[in-house]
Amino acid sequence: MILRVRFHGRGGQGAKTASRILGSAAFGGGYNAQDFPIYGAERRGAPVAAFTRFSDSEITERGFIFSPDVVAVMDDSLVADPLANPFAGLRKGGLAIVNTTRPAAEANGGRDDVTVITLDLTKRALETLGKAVLSAGIAAAVARSAGIDAEAFVGGLVDELKEVGLSDDVVSKNVALAGAVYDELKPVELRTEELPAKAELVPLAAVVSGDGSEDIVNVGNSASRHTGNWRVTEPVIDYQKCTDCMICYAYCPESAMSVGADGRIAIDYDNCKGCMICQAECPLRAIGSIMEDRR
Amino acid sequence: MKPELMTGNRAAASAARLARVDYVPAYPITPQTEIIETIASWVREGTMDSKFVQLESEHSMMTAAGAASLAGARVFTATSSQGLLYAMEMLYNVSGWRAPMVLMNVSRALAAPIVLEPDHNDVLAARDSGFLQLHSETCQEVADLVLLAYRVAEDRRVMLPAIVNLDGFYLSFTREKVVLPGQAEVDRFLLPYDPPRPIRATAPVAKGSAVMEGYLYSYFRYNLHAAALRAKEAFGEAAGEYQELFGRAYGPVDGYRLEDADYVLVMSNSFTTLGRQAVNRMREQGVKAGLLKLRMVRPFPGEEVAALLKGRKVAAVFDQNISPGMGGIFYPEVAASLYHLRGRPEALLPVVGGLGGKQLTSDEMCQVFERMRAVGKGTAKPDPMFLMREEELSKAKKALATAGVQG
Ligand code: SF4
Ligand code: SF4
């Protein structure tokens, strides 16, 4: 038996830590395990992926998991994100665990041949930890569904959270959160079947262009990449309190603040990444925050 | 033009002047310094119309060179040995930027231990950098290859930087006859550099961007490889025109007395002259000896090597470099070129010699041919030869004893 789990999250949500918690838990539970993250130079909020494999025999795979048995989707906005594409290659009969407030039928990525479990992990994290860090919750959901025993899971969880330097207090809050998720779910009997996939290799001649230089001629094209969907919390200006002092404008690291035609400060939600620096800097506390809801 | 006596360094500087280079970022290192000193003095006295800047290191020098090339300047620079290694990070960038500048490398063996004389570990450390590489045997070749390098590098099919290599001392400081091409003909051969998308404030273009994904990186790397391969075709055309204008013929490889040769020595750079001498001596003794010189090193002329070695009894690859734990660097490249060849030589003898400029006698080179013959007759195995003469070893032992080195 081998189980391949692919985590999809946004930078800062704890996808890498979740993959390590699961790896350590499985390893502690007597399995062979392997985990690894993949990310670019992007920052908080950008789509990231992490992988855990565990098996009762030697693991002869490595790297990106193209055909997962389980996908763990840590942000609702990723379900339909073409770059993250979390359901891609999920085996028939596989399991998707999605952090969302939507019902399973709406968050299944169009796949009716897989089991989908939905949980509102963000809410739980905000209530228990005070911030939307989901590693413990999502790892608990996967570990329980995969039938990893409670003792091994908590062992892996505590080891990994200490490894990232969390205080005992924060670790125990995470253990409580994870325990609640773990107790709520039941092991899922998985009988998965790999989707057929044939790699069509192209010859070098198809790759070679007459030029093939790295020149980017359509400069300024970063404007077409909207980073607003990296946001977990959304700043909202209370115009009753705001005096248009423009302090937030000066501090916004993304230049996502502008002055509208009416002369009032406005937020460009296509590019605001939800760092909430504006909220911290506003002298009149005129910026509030709401949880992002992308439905 | 009238033949002149000049060093390889002066030939390089002269060719840069003939190429009407716009910009020369520089940093001194023995045995290269004469090149940039010569250029600096010409620029100062007004006989060369280029901007000359001394940077604070070879790394900055290469960065400035690549950037200026992208801006549309024809760029020339020079380094050697440790300097090339210090610039190494930027070599990979400049080729990735597709900036067709020309870099002279004056070969000098790498430390440690320290020596100033040549071998080719420095330039071959840049073997995989994406720079084209042309290696010269004579001071004449130095001048001619610089001009050819610009033509090929700036060819729209190629757009890659190039290294022209010359050996320290044996070319750099050696004066011999050079016929410099005339400026008017060079101007016909080498039109002003006109890149497709130079960086201009009025026409922004981004170069060498972070792609962050393996498939995009692969796309660009495969294209860089394809462009390097196209350099062979571009070189062939340019060399044809060069021959018409100046009467000197250059191919990617050079054959010497190969007509009926059974035993062929493959080598490169200035010591090739010693190889030719050995061929002549062997011929005098009735041995069918010949020589194959590698002039173009990147792209590697594998097909030409195979064509010229087909049907020979035994070949030897003389490597003036060493990859510790492997042997010579050219040996596996030549072997790979022959692998699928029907009628390949029955043996390929690896020879390492001339490290740190270790001198080679004519007899020493002849013994390489003797070994090839013995291998051909089946009386010796093609075990690698590491050239060292007895008197050299005893001199070394004396020095080591004086130094208290336990031998
Ligand atoms: S800092 Fe606060 S008061 Fe000032 S413009 Fe921004 S939201 Fe308005
Ligand atoms: S949260 Fe505020 S400071 Fe941060 S990107 Fe959005 S508008 Fe700018």
XYZ file of C-alpha atoms and ligand atoms in Angstrom:
718
model
C 0.000 0.000 0.000
C 1.226 3.500 -0.833
C -0.680 6.714 -0.307
C 0.198 9.881 -2.191
C -1.078 13.156 -0.813
C -0.823 16.486 -2.595
C -1.387 19.647 -0.586
C -2.400 22.848 -2.326
C -2.297 26.038 -0.347
C -1.284 29.648 -0.442
C 2.067 30.824 0.854
C 1.650 31.340 4.600
C -1.187 28.876 5.129
C 1.161 26.085 6.114
C 1.023 23.625 3.210
C 4.674 22.693 3.643
C 4.296 22.212 7.386
C 1.147 20.140 6.811
C 3.040 17.845 4.446
C 5.782 17.451 7.043
C 3.343 16.804 9.877
C 1.750 14.055 7.821
C 5.169 12.706 6.845
C 6.366 12.603 10.451
C 3.076 11.151 11.669
C 3.181 8.360 9.106
C 6.857 7.716 9.805
C 6.168 7.610 13.541
C 3.295 5.257 12.849
C 5.652 2.746 11.264
C 5.341 3.657 7.589
C 8.048 4.641 5.165
C 7.435 8.284 4.384
C 8.647 11.033 2.078
C 7.631 14.683 1.994
C 8.726 17.753 0.047
C 7.496 21.225 -0.882
C 7.708 23.104 -4.149
C 7.596 26.876 -4.442
C 9.082 29.715 -6.401
C 10.262 33.121 -5.296
C 6.694 34.202 -4.683
C 5.460 35.377 -1.376
C 2.614 35.055 1.033
C -0.597 34.182 -0.730
C 0.861 32.733 -3.924
C -0.222 29.181 -4.775
C 2.177 26.567 -3.400
C 2.147 22.783 -3.299
C 3.616 20.171 -0.983
C 3.663 16.406 -1.145
C 3.653 13.474 1.239
C 3.981 9.832 0.338
C 3.779 7.028 2.822
C 3.878 3.333 2.317
C 4.247 0.061 4.154
C 6.993 -0.902 1.717
C 9.930 0.954 0.194
C 8.941 4.155 -1.649
C 10.253 4.052 -5.184
C 8.805 7.395 -6.277
C 10.120 10.934 -5.946
C 9.175 14.486 -6.746
C 5.965 15.986 -8.004
C 2.897 13.810 -7.473
C 0.997 13.741 -10.742
C -1.498 11.076 -9.653
C -2.406 11.660 -6.014
C -4.708 9.404 -4.001
C -5.590 12.391 -1.842
C -5.573 16.104 -2.520
C -5.812 18.573 0.331
C -7.024 21.952 -0.898
C -6.325 24.512 1.781
C -7.942 27.505 0.129
C -11.337 27.616 -1.540
C -10.026 29.997 -4.205
C -7.655 27.319 -5.459
C -10.407 24.870 -6.427
C -10.968 26.616 -9.735
C -7.516 28.204 -10.083
C -6.111 27.032 -13.422
C -2.516 27.420 -12.265
C -2.935 25.437 -9.057
C -5.339 22.960 -10.693
C -5.644 20.898 -7.500
C -7.876 18.167 -8.875
C -5.569 17.419 -11.797
C -4.631 13.746 -11.895
C -6.515 12.894 -8.696
C -7.108 9.169 -8.993
C -10.524 7.804 -9.634
C -11.947 6.835 -6.270
C -9.539 9.257 -4.609
C -10.234 11.711 -1.824
C -10.298 15.495 -1.809
C -10.325 17.390 1.463
C -11.272 20.990 0.821
C -11.166 23.912 3.219
C -14.330 25.764 2.266
C -17.704 26.868 3.501
C -19.276 25.419 0.386
C -20.961 22.039 0.281
C -18.950 19.176 -1.193
C -20.906 19.100 -4.430
C -19.796 22.662 -5.218
C -16.158 22.175 -4.309
C -15.376 18.950 -6.152
C -13.585 20.561 -9.085
C -16.154 18.990 -11.412
C -15.123 15.479 -10.401
C -17.937 13.066 -9.498
C -15.626 10.053 -9.336
C -13.926 11.114 -6.114
C -14.950 11.535 -2.491
C -14.973 15.112 -1.255
C -14.880 16.168 2.383
C -15.326 19.848 3.127
C -14.403 21.610 6.348
C -14.229 25.248 7.356
C -10.690 25.126 8.670
C -10.087 28.843 8.278
C -12.820 29.647 10.787
C -11.478 27.128 13.263
C -7.948 28.454 12.873
C -9.073 32.039 13.388
C -11.046 31.063 16.478
C -8.363 28.886 18.051
C -5.118 30.423 16.835
C -6.179 33.924 15.895
C -4.793 33.568 12.371
C -5.481 31.540 9.261
C -2.658 29.030 9.593
C -4.103 25.701 8.559
C -1.282 23.190 8.766
C -2.471 21.387 11.896
C -6.104 21.213 10.815
C -5.505 19.985 7.281
C -2.852 17.494 8.387
C -5.299 16.142 10.974
C -8.013 15.747 8.357
C -5.715 13.845 6.003
C -4.120 11.729 8.736
C -7.479 10.665 10.125
C -8.953 9.924 6.704
C -5.877 7.897 5.867
C -6.163 5.904 9.058
C -3.025 7.089 10.848
C -3.400 6.413 14.559
C -3.924 9.255 16.993
C -0.726 8.814 18.978
C 1.507 8.812 15.907
C -0.328 11.828 14.538
C 0.050 13.945 17.669
C 3.710 12.927 17.886
C 4.346 14.120 14.340
C 2.314 17.272 14.872
C 4.169 18.349 18.007
C 7.586 17.562 16.523
C 6.948 19.604 13.396
C 5.373 22.586 15.157
C 8.303 22.725 17.577
C 10.649 22.438 14.602
C 9.226 25.663 13.148
C 9.791 27.344 16.502
C 6.274 27.723 17.891
C 5.857 28.313 21.612
C 4.385 25.599 23.843
C 1.209 27.616 24.112
C 0.714 27.869 20.350
C 1.639 24.207 19.953
C -1.025 23.160 22.434
C -3.635 25.332 20.714
C -2.762 23.605 17.447
C -2.983 20.206 19.117
C -6.468 21.089 20.386
C -7.576 22.291 16.954
C -6.133 19.255 15.218
C -7.632 16.912 17.809
C -11.110 18.305 17.202
C -10.767 17.831 13.448
C -9.299 14.357 13.909
C -12.148 13.245 16.194
C -14.814 14.523 13.845
C -13.704 12.445 10.862
C -13.518 8.739 10.178
C -11.002 6.735 8.151
C -11.987 6.572 4.495
C -11.673 3.293 2.623
C -9.749 4.264 -0.491
C -9.615 2.158 -3.617
C -8.024 4.367 -6.210
C -7.308 3.934 -9.851
C -4.797 6.016 -11.792
C -6.234 8.085 -14.620
C -4.758 7.191 -17.996
C -2.064 9.674 -18.990
C 0.310 9.370 -21.895
C 3.235 11.746 -22.181
C 3.511 13.007 -25.755
C 7.145 13.950 -26.199
C 7.986 16.621 -28.728
C 11.202 16.612 -30.756
C 13.799 19.317 -30.167
C 12.880 20.856 -33.518
C 9.414 21.645 -32.180
C 10.917 23.528 -29.241
C 13.477 25.441 -31.252
C 12.448 28.810 -32.592
C 14.495 30.906 -34.958
C 15.077 33.371 -32.188
C 14.453 31.721 -28.848
C 15.947 34.650 -27.005
C 14.685 35.493 -23.566
C 13.546 38.930 -24.683
C 10.235 40.022 -23.250
C 8.796 42.524 -25.659
C 5.363 42.904 -24.093
C 6.848 44.679 -21.133
C 4.690 45.743 -18.224
C 2.680 42.546 -18.516
C 2.744 41.976 -14.767
C -0.396 44.149 -14.698
C -2.226 41.285 -16.359
C -1.369 39.004 -13.469
C -3.876 39.792 -10.763
C -2.412 38.955 -7.414
C -5.588 39.907 -5.561
C -6.555 36.264 -5.252
C -3.558 35.712 -2.979
C -5.575 37.534 -0.297
C -6.926 35.748 2.739
C -8.156 38.848 4.574
C -9.544 41.843 2.800
C -9.022 45.435 3.953
C -12.190 47.553 3.912
C -12.123 51.319 4.296
C -14.717 52.919 6.537
C -15.283 56.163 4.666
C -17.098 57.671 7.628
C -13.828 57.636 9.563
C -11.317 58.062 6.729
C -9.905 61.581 6.266
C -7.989 60.778 3.075
C -4.729 61.496 4.841
C -3.071 59.035 2.412
C -0.859 57.394 4.996
C -2.123 53.989 3.878
C -1.337 54.989 0.292
C 2.257 55.656 1.251
C 2.674 52.404 3.147
C 0.961 49.963 0.783
C 3.851 47.818 -0.527
C 1.851 46.774 -3.569
C 0.802 50.217 -4.808
C -2.727 48.878 -4.532
C -4.054 52.165 -3.188
C -5.235 54.908 -5.464
C -7.170 58.121 -5.342
C -10.493 57.796 -7.111
C -12.279 60.332 -9.287
C -14.190 61.467 -6.224
C -10.916 62.356 -4.578
C -11.203 59.547 -2.058
C -8.690 56.861 -1.308
C -9.602 53.476 -2.820
C -8.232 49.955 -2.784
C -7.474 48.077 -5.996
C -8.735 44.647 -5.033
C -7.342 43.059 -8.198
C -3.874 43.537 -6.802
C -4.217 44.020 -3.036
C -2.577 40.978 -1.425
C -4.200 41.417 1.950
C -1.005 42.103 3.881
C -3.016 44.467 6.142
C -0.157 46.924 6.516
C -2.639 49.665 5.650
C -4.800 48.609 8.568
C -1.861 48.721 10.937
C -0.744 52.144 9.701
C -4.069 53.991 9.488
C -3.972 56.550 12.352
C -7.779 56.714 12.498
C -8.354 52.962 12.517
C -10.519 53.505 9.459
C -9.524 50.224 7.838
C -11.279 47.086 8.949
C -10.875 43.545 7.701
C -13.171 40.824 6.558
C -12.427 37.267 5.600
C -12.096 36.896 1.895
C -15.105 35.186 0.340
C -14.545 34.334 -3.295
C -17.880 32.840 -4.105
C 48.635 44.722 -45.261
C 52.322 44.217 -44.647
C 53.433 41.320 -42.421
C 54.432 42.470 -38.950
C 56.058 40.817 -35.988
C 53.654 40.928 -33.069
C 52.605 39.083 -29.937
C 49.339 37.184 -29.677
C 48.167 39.782 -27.188
C 48.829 42.579 -29.657
C 47.142 40.583 -32.407
C 44.046 40.304 -30.206
C 44.032 44.015 -29.430
C 44.579 44.835 -33.100
C 41.656 42.679 -34.145
C 39.445 44.394 -31.572
C 40.428 47.744 -33.062
C 39.748 46.480 -36.577
C 36.349 45.230 -35.408
C 35.617 48.800 -34.306
C 34.483 47.665 -30.884
C 32.487 50.293 -29.007
C 33.217 49.315 -25.449
C 36.052 47.588 -23.606
C 35.440 46.890 -19.921
C 38.705 45.604 -18.496
C 40.508 44.131 -15.546
C 44.187 43.184 -15.578
C 45.659 39.713 -15.037
C 48.891 38.097 -16.232
C 49.334 37.020 -19.036
C 46.433 38.969 -20.500
C 47.207 42.499 -19.300
C 49.113 43.487 -22.445
C 45.856 43.263 -24.412
C 44.032 45.833 -22.339
C 47.139 47.986 -21.877
C 47.531 48.145 -25.630
C 43.899 49.066 -26.110
C 44.055 51.624 -23.287
C 47.010 53.350 -24.896
C 45.358 53.402 -28.315
C 42.189 54.854 -26.846
C 44.233 57.475 -24.979
C 46.215 58.521 -28.019
C 43.057 58.580 -30.121
C 43.943 55.807 -32.565
C 41.104 53.617 -31.351
C 37.574 54.936 -31.040
C 36.207 52.936 -28.096
C 35.148 53.558 -24.564
C 37.619 51.897 -22.199
C 36.704 51.364 -18.550
C 38.610 49.517 -15.876
C 36.172 47.770 -13.555
C 36.847 46.564 -10.019
C 36.835 42.836 -10.819
C 36.336 40.344 -13.612
C 32.835 39.690 -12.315
C 31.849 43.338 -12.772
C 33.761 43.416 -16.033
C 31.662 40.585 -17.482
C 28.466 42.119 -16.152
C 29.296 45.440 -17.781
C 30.284 43.655 -20.988
C 27.010 41.727 -21.221
C 24.882 44.738 -20.340
C 26.601 46.989 -22.876
C 26.198 44.316 -25.533
C 22.465 44.189 -24.833
C 22.339 47.939 -25.231
C 23.696 47.507 -28.741
C 27.423 48.100 -28.267
C 30.014 45.836 -29.835
C 31.934 44.704 -26.764
C 35.406 43.269 -26.336
C 37.104 42.149 -23.182
C 39.845 39.835 -22.027
C 40.791 37.765 -19.049
C 42.732 34.698 -17.992
C 42.721 31.814 -15.555
C 41.530 32.842 -12.080
C 39.932 35.914 -13.624
C 37.796 33.772 -15.906
C 36.719 31.702 -12.941
C 35.882 34.805 -10.980
C 33.706 35.960 -13.884
C 32.176 32.524 -14.323
C 28.802 33.234 -12.780
C 28.301 36.037 -15.267
C 29.336 33.921 -18.268
C 26.206 31.823 -17.878
C 24.128 34.981 -17.550
C 25.631 36.734 -20.550
C 25.002 33.727 -22.788
C 21.462 33.413 -21.394
C 20.954 37.071 -22.219
C 22.075 36.226 -25.763
C 24.610 39.045 -25.701
C 27.101 38.441 -28.546
C 30.260 39.957 -27.086
C 33.745 38.545 -27.568
C 35.960 37.546 -24.669
C 39.646 36.743 -25.111
C 40.894 34.140 -22.731
C 44.631 33.937 -22.399
C 45.052 30.457 -20.996
C 46.949 30.070 -17.769
C 46.760 27.030 -15.513
C 44.588 27.306 -12.449
C 45.790 27.514 -8.862
C 46.703 25.721 -6.692
C 49.616 25.345 -6.956
C 50.289 28.607 -8.713
C 51.919 28.844 -12.121
C 51.601 31.468 -14.831
C 52.007 29.266 -17.886
C 49.135 27.751 -19.789
C 46.923 24.780 -19.864
C 43.278 24.664 -20.792
C 41.494 23.980 -17.556
C 40.609 27.663 -17.359
C 38.883 27.978 -20.722
C 37.351 24.516 -20.475
C 35.795 25.440 -17.155
C 33.671 27.715 -19.354
C 32.942 24.840 -21.731
C 29.310 24.521 -20.686
C 28.618 28.230 -20.227
C 26.891 28.801 -23.560
C 29.814 30.845 -24.934
C 31.029 29.717 -28.341
C 34.719 28.789 -28.179
C 37.415 29.161 -30.815
C 40.971 28.145 -29.907
C 44.054 29.449 -31.670
C 47.408 27.933 -32.551
C 49.211 30.975 -33.945
C 49.175 34.732 -33.462
C 47.746 35.056 -36.966
C 44.884 32.824 -35.954
C 44.255 34.979 -32.882
C 43.579 38.032 -35.019
C 41.531 36.154 -37.603
C 39.440 34.256 -35.069
C 38.480 37.445 -33.225
C 36.976 38.837 -36.419
C 35.283 35.536 -37.236
C 34.001 35.310 -33.662
C 32.183 38.634 -33.982
C 30.601 37.585 -37.269
C 29.355 34.295 -35.872
C 28.333 35.637 -32.450
C 26.311 38.484 -33.960
C 24.710 36.306 -36.619
C 20.954 36.493 -36.055
C 20.772 32.691 -36.101
C 23.237 32.569 -33.223
C 23.274 35.652 -30.970
C 25.652 34.122 -28.439
C 28.854 35.400 -26.867
C 32.162 33.869 -27.886
C 35.503 33.131 -26.264
C 38.624 33.212 -28.376
C 41.394 31.341 -26.619
C 45.126 31.865 -26.931
C 47.807 30.290 -24.801
C 49.640 32.447 -22.305
C 53.336 32.956 -23.142
C 53.353 30.543 -26.119
C 51.113 32.982 -27.989
C 50.371 35.881 -25.676
C 54.025 36.953 -25.362
C 55.356 35.269 -28.488
C 56.089 37.573 -31.375
C 55.665 36.051 -34.794
C 54.548 37.058 -38.245
C 51.020 38.372 -38.461
C 49.314 39.883 -41.467
C 46.586 42.131 -40.175
C 43.584 42.482 -42.460
C 42.986 45.917 -43.915
C 40.371 48.112 -42.277
C 38.363 48.584 -45.472
C 38.034 44.816 -46.011
C 37.225 44.225 -42.354
C 34.493 46.837 -42.620
C 33.039 44.849 -45.495
C 33.319 41.582 -43.606
C 31.992 42.894 -40.332
C 29.068 45.260 -40.650
C 28.166 47.441 -37.667
C 26.495 45.483 -34.902
C 22.745 45.778 -35.273
C 20.891 43.653 -32.721
C 17.158 43.088 -33.146
C 16.045 44.518 -29.825
C 18.712 46.604 -28.114
C 17.735 48.037 -24.750
C 16.476 51.567 -25.321
C 14.550 53.841 -22.991
C 12.133 54.466 -25.840
C 11.576 50.780 -26.635
C 11.585 48.830 -23.410
C 12.435 45.147 -23.523
C 13.173 42.797 -20.635
C 16.028 40.326 -20.970
C 17.135 37.432 -18.845
C 14.019 37.407 -16.711
C 13.344 35.016 -13.863
C 11.127 32.275 -15.293
C 10.874 30.195 -12.115
C 9.532 27.114 -13.869
C 11.499 24.190 -15.233
C 9.589 23.889 -18.479
C 10.256 27.527 -19.388
C 13.877 27.217 -18.325
C 14.171 24.119 -20.509
C 12.638 25.989 -23.435
C 15.308 28.675 -23.238
C 18.168 26.245 -22.578
C 17.185 24.025 -25.504
C 17.046 27.114 -27.686
C 20.460 28.195 -26.467
C 21.793 24.766 -27.418
C 20.156 24.976 -30.840
C 21.617 28.452 -31.389
C 25.076 27.147 -30.476
C 24.646 24.334 -33.003
C 23.614 26.851 -35.672
C 26.928 28.623 -35.035
C 28.649 25.910 -37.052
C 26.704 26.817 -40.174
C 27.241 30.517 -39.536
C 30.957 29.882 -39.034
C 31.173 27.973 -42.289
C 29.629 30.830 -44.248
C 31.679 33.496 -42.503
C 34.901 31.535 -42.957
C 34.156 31.158 -46.667
C 33.796 34.899 -47.046
C 36.867 35.470 -44.902
C 38.917 33.287 -47.177
C 37.764 35.199 -50.243
C 38.656 38.517 -48.666
C 41.854 37.612 -46.865
C 43.020 34.340 -48.384
C 43.185 32.354 -45.149
C 40.942 29.300 -44.794
C 39.514 28.270 -41.451
C 37.348 25.260 -40.661
C 36.009 24.054 -37.337
C 38.846 21.521 -37.398
C 42.123 21.474 -39.256
C 43.693 18.350 -40.740
C 47.451 17.987 -41.177
C 48.948 15.271 -43.395
C 45.837 13.216 -43.030
C 45.606 11.925 -46.630
C 46.714 8.386 -45.875
C 47.376 8.690 -42.152
C 46.928 5.615 -39.974
C 47.901 7.276 -36.691
C 46.267 10.554 -35.878
C 46.967 12.883 -33.003
C 44.037 15.086 -31.958
C 44.989 18.310 -30.200
C 44.298 22.005 -29.833
C 45.921 25.392 -29.210
C 49.548 26.458 -29.534
C 51.255 23.141 -28.798
C 49.623 21.827 -31.965
C 52.691 23.261 -33.680
C 54.784 20.724 -31.732
C 52.357 18.005 -32.798
C 52.865 18.934 -36.453
C 56.612 18.742 -35.971
C 56.232 15.231 -34.526
C 54.067 14.226 -37.494
C 56.820 15.340 -39.845
C 59.461 13.409 -37.933
C 57.334 10.270 -37.955
C 56.661 10.698 -41.663
C 60.421 10.889 -42.244
C 60.638 7.470 -40.590
C 57.928 6.165 -42.897
C 55.147 6.176 -40.306
C 51.798 7.321 -41.655
C 51.231 9.987 -39.037
C 48.727 12.823 -39.152
C 47.140 15.446 -36.943
C 43.673 16.768 -36.327
C 43.421 20.163 -34.688
C 40.305 21.269 -32.852
C 39.783 24.932 -33.632
C 36.112 25.185 -32.769
C 35.439 23.737 -29.345
C 31.872 24.964 -28.873
C 29.858 23.988 -30.766
C 31.866 20.776 -30.740
C 32.736 19.683 -34.288
C 31.807 16.036 -33.655
C 30.834 15.288 -37.267
C 34.052 16.755 -38.644
C 36.098 14.810 -36.108
C 34.296 11.591 -37.029
C 34.722 12.199 -40.758
C 38.451 12.807 -40.413
C 39.094 9.899 -38.044
C 37.070 7.360 -39.993
C 39.164 4.456 -41.193
C 42.290 5.347 -39.163
C 44.059 2.620 -37.224
C 44.628 4.426 -33.952
C 43.994 7.968 -32.773
C 45.277 9.714 -29.666
C 43.687 12.675 -27.931
C 46.219 15.046 -26.460
C 44.618 16.911 -23.579
C 46.460 19.890 -22.141
C 44.079 19.855 -19.208
C 43.034 17.417 -16.556
C 39.744 16.558 -14.960
C 40.939 14.893 -11.775
C 39.289 11.543 -11.387
C 38.465 11.351 -15.081
C 41.484 12.305 -17.202
C 41.511 14.642 -20.190
C 38.425 16.694 -21.023
C 38.541 16.410 -24.819
C 39.023 12.643 -24.740
C 35.409 11.713 -23.904
C 34.145 14.340 -26.371
C 36.158 12.796 -29.191
C 35.181 9.291 -28.075
C 31.500 10.256 -28.087
C 31.877 11.604 -31.619
C 33.215 8.229 -32.744
C 30.884 5.932 -30.844
C 28.331 5.378 -33.613
C 30.853 5.572 -36.427
C 31.373 2.525 -38.561
C 35.054 2.204 -39.288
C 36.130 4.148 -36.248
C 39.765 3.780 -35.151
C 40.286 0.517 -33.313
C 41.721 2.352 -30.335
C 41.676 5.853 -28.911
C 44.692 6.621 -26.761
C 44.285 9.199 -23.970
C 47.275 11.511 -23.483
C 47.589 14.249 -20.897
C 50.502 16.648 -21.171
C 51.624 20.246 -21.043
C 49.896 21.001 -17.747
C 50.903 24.386 -16.375
C 52.807 24.941 -19.595
C 55.079 21.935 -18.966
C 57.337 21.943 -21.956
C 57.132 19.258 -24.579
C 60.084 17.984 -26.585
C 59.700 16.774 -30.101
C 60.803 13.291 -29.037
C 58.182 13.211 -26.314
C 55.501 13.895 -28.908
C 56.960 11.228 -31.210
C 56.625 8.725 -28.404
C 52.903 9.335 -28.436
C 52.940 8.124 -32.036
C 55.105 5.148 -31.040
C 52.553 4.218 -28.396
C 49.757 4.507 -30.968
C 51.655 2.119 -33.226
C 52.234 -0.375 -30.413
C 48.549 -0.246 -29.517
C 47.700 -0.791 -33.184
C 49.959 -3.841 -33.300
C 48.428 -5.169 -30.111
C 51.703 -4.993 -28.172
C 50.485 -2.275 -25.802
C 47.183 -1.394 -24.174
C 45.658 2.033 -24.781
C 46.433 3.005 -21.188
C 46.428 6.734 -20.570
C 49.783 8.494 -20.953
C 50.649 11.280 -18.539
C 53.680 12.944 -20.042
C 56.631 13.605 -17.763
C 60.255 13.220 -18.779
C 62.773 11.586 -16.509
C 64.914 14.712 -16.193
C 61.804 16.662 -15.263
C 60.964 14.219 -12.519
C 64.489 14.358 -11.124
C 64.398 18.164 -11.181
C 61.065 18.016 -9.409
C 62.474 15.623 -6.824
C 65.412 17.914 -6.189
C 63.104 20.852 -5.663
C 60.855 18.808 -3.410
C 63.815 17.645 -1.357
C 65.024 21.221 -0.949
C 61.556 22.195 0.172
C 61.456 19.309 2.600
C 58.469 17.760 0.880
C 58.305 14.074 1.696
C 58.193 12.341 -1.687
S -4.599 55.955 6.385
Fe -6.680 55.699 7.098
S -7.508 57.772 7.193
Fe -5.630 57.883 5.994
S -6.357 57.651 3.900
Fe -5.820 55.606 4.595
S -7.767 54.813 5.354
Fe -8.013 56.984 5.190
S -3.796 45.067 2.513
Fe -3.569 47.238 2.332
S -1.376 47.601 2.339
Fe -1.688 45.440 1.933
S -1.775 45.280 -0.294
Fe -3.841 45.517 0.344
S -4.204 47.702 0.239
Fe -2.012 47.422 0.201
